[in-house]
């Protein structure tokens, strides 16, 4: 059993606090992805789990044992580094087998195990080469092999794919997923690439400035972002966020230019007359007057053709908005055109805290909606 | 690759000239002069000389004092290089690990290099003085255990230590720079692989420091043959009984005290050749083992 329990963990460098009391429970065998913008403390958190960075406050337990004061080697984790960190003076075989050598495992067994790992990662023919003589993708594989060979309880990945080209990245992503299915080791994967996060994660953790913003399955995080930060960080193009005010009746949000967006009554609860931020994803907007009379008008300036749809860029209520349209309505630019929001896909956020107020979106509703959900 | 070049060759020549002049005046000319003197018999007070072919060299080879001085120089070079590189490496590893007080000795360790050799020698003469220095306390407990004035081995050890101490600073800087050039993630990866501190030093840091160590080896050995005059001159003046009579010191003694310019010139030619041969062998047999990728 290798679940990881992180309790109020903090990290400070001198007077600067970079991780602020993080709580997170990772179950045995789970694949968790930590996602966040650059500098938010993802690597720091991962390195505290690994034991490469001292923990300034709180507690980390692996498999029920508090590891705060344990050396990296006593924690049973293996790590894949962003720059691979292969030993330049050792051959591929020596790199992969290094952990076994330190563990005092005999030459014959070491050879056999290195061989089988090399076969698994497709590098049998390169065992005698030095890392300097390998391509980026091959180095990446060696780094994976080096982590695999110890059959660790926990795999830690710090942006292992960010130095690869796009095609190789997709391929390695699949291989990591396969590896996880085969070994079922608890895995923590750090990235700032949301596609990587969405595709790999059982659960994803969104971090911002040393805090966890949201933890959840990728689709939950996408469908019910816990804050405006998550809403605008996940999804490409990001969610449209429009400042507005709840009407006294509680049935509409009034935008800056006076247009009214009808909202389901469930969302209004006690917010009548108060300012709110209204969120709607580009793919949940479409052309044309809505059936229920929820018509809005926006002005579009240009479009981007995606092939599987088009991105219309324009303004609504003085704000830039993006609409992802999948219909073939001929574009009209410069004058007001009718658009409609999918009422079941509206999100409301508190203006001050940015926290989600309400706004459920059911999968069932979504099927009926003619819109189409971009995967990223 | 295209290079910038000067259309007017005389500009290039003018720019290079000062440097060439300096090298010529302070290196080639004296060397040529020494070479010439080595094959002639030079009069001590100037005026006239006589071509003698290899006689000067023959005299040197037959001189047992000369062989003694070669032996002493080799021992000095070996141990002072070993000692200074060893100490510098240990200190650099400690500084690199940012152990307590590393900021202090990172700076403190660089100063000795700025101290002139005779000053080092003088300082150590006091420190090692058998009746008044630091080690004199040992003599109070076990009389005679430390006596560099009478005991040749002690004297040589003292000179070796002083020479090594002076070089430690230089070696330390290079070792520390070399260690800091090793990506941190490599030592971290080996820590994740289960290696303890010493194992990491042995398996990762030392092998990756090999090019630095090789460079320092060449510099240190060359230095200990050619740049140790000041220390010997102030500490032991070659004694007792020629126990610390290094080749450079003997050249000075024979030339400027004994006024045997020709013999001294021949000795310096031999010393130069010896250093060249040593450097050649180091490159030939050691260098090829230290470069990776
Ligand atoms: N040794 C250090 N001293 C001071 N501050 C540091 C140190 N290391 C990291 N930080 C700070 O901690 C914060 C978090 O760093 P961290 O490396 O965890 O970011 P990250 O989320 O991994 O970013 P990236 O995606 O760019 O890798 C950053 O603001 C960084 O400036
Ligand atoms: Mg990082």
XYZ file of C-alpha atoms and ligand atoms in Angstrom, chain A residues 11-14 16-19 34-47 53 82 158-159 190-192 207 210, ligand 1:
62
model
C 7.430 25.412 2.136
C 9.348 28.605 2.751
C 12.619 29.827 1.343
C 13.769 32.274 3.971
C 9.108 33.770 1.157
C 6.422 31.179 1.483
C 5.940 29.305 -1.789
C 3.601 26.512 -0.671
C -0.609 18.358 -10.519
C -1.334 21.178 -12.913
C -0.655 24.864 -12.565
C 1.046 27.857 -14.120
C 4.791 28.331 -13.926
C 6.083 29.138 -10.457
C 2.982 27.965 -8.593
C 4.937 25.461 -6.516
C 4.204 22.177 -8.316
C 7.787 21.053 -8.494
C 8.383 22.143 -4.935
C 5.500 20.004 -3.719
C 6.697 17.019 -5.734
C 10.237 17.421 -4.491
C 13.417 19.477 -0.529
C 12.406 17.174 -16.621
C 8.366 16.400 -12.980
C 7.323 17.599 -16.437
C 3.586 17.453 -12.570
C 2.890 19.437 -15.696
C 1.753 22.823 -16.887
C -2.492 24.689 -8.097
C 1.207 27.763 -3.635
N 15.732 27.794 -3.930
C 14.728 28.691 -3.997
N 14.798 29.843 -3.312
C 13.802 30.741 -3.356
N 12.663 30.585 -4.041
C 12.526 29.450 -4.745
C 13.545 28.445 -4.764
N 13.113 27.432 -5.544
C 11.908 27.790 -5.998
N 11.540 28.996 -5.521
C 10.282 29.695 -5.781
O 9.231 28.829 -5.456
C 8.155 28.996 -6.339
C 7.684 27.657 -6.822
O 8.691 27.070 -7.580
P 8.458 25.708 -8.344
O 9.770 25.285 -8.929
O 7.784 24.742 -7.448
O 7.483 26.151 -9.509
P 6.754 25.230 -10.590
O 5.322 25.278 -10.278
O 7.400 23.902 -10.667
O 7.015 26.049 -11.922
P 7.467 25.525 -13.377
O 6.232 25.121 -14.077
O 8.057 26.757 -13.984
O 8.451 24.429 -13.190
C 8.632 29.920 -7.433
O 8.027 31.167 -7.252
C 10.114 30.002 -7.244
O 10.565 31.287 -7.538
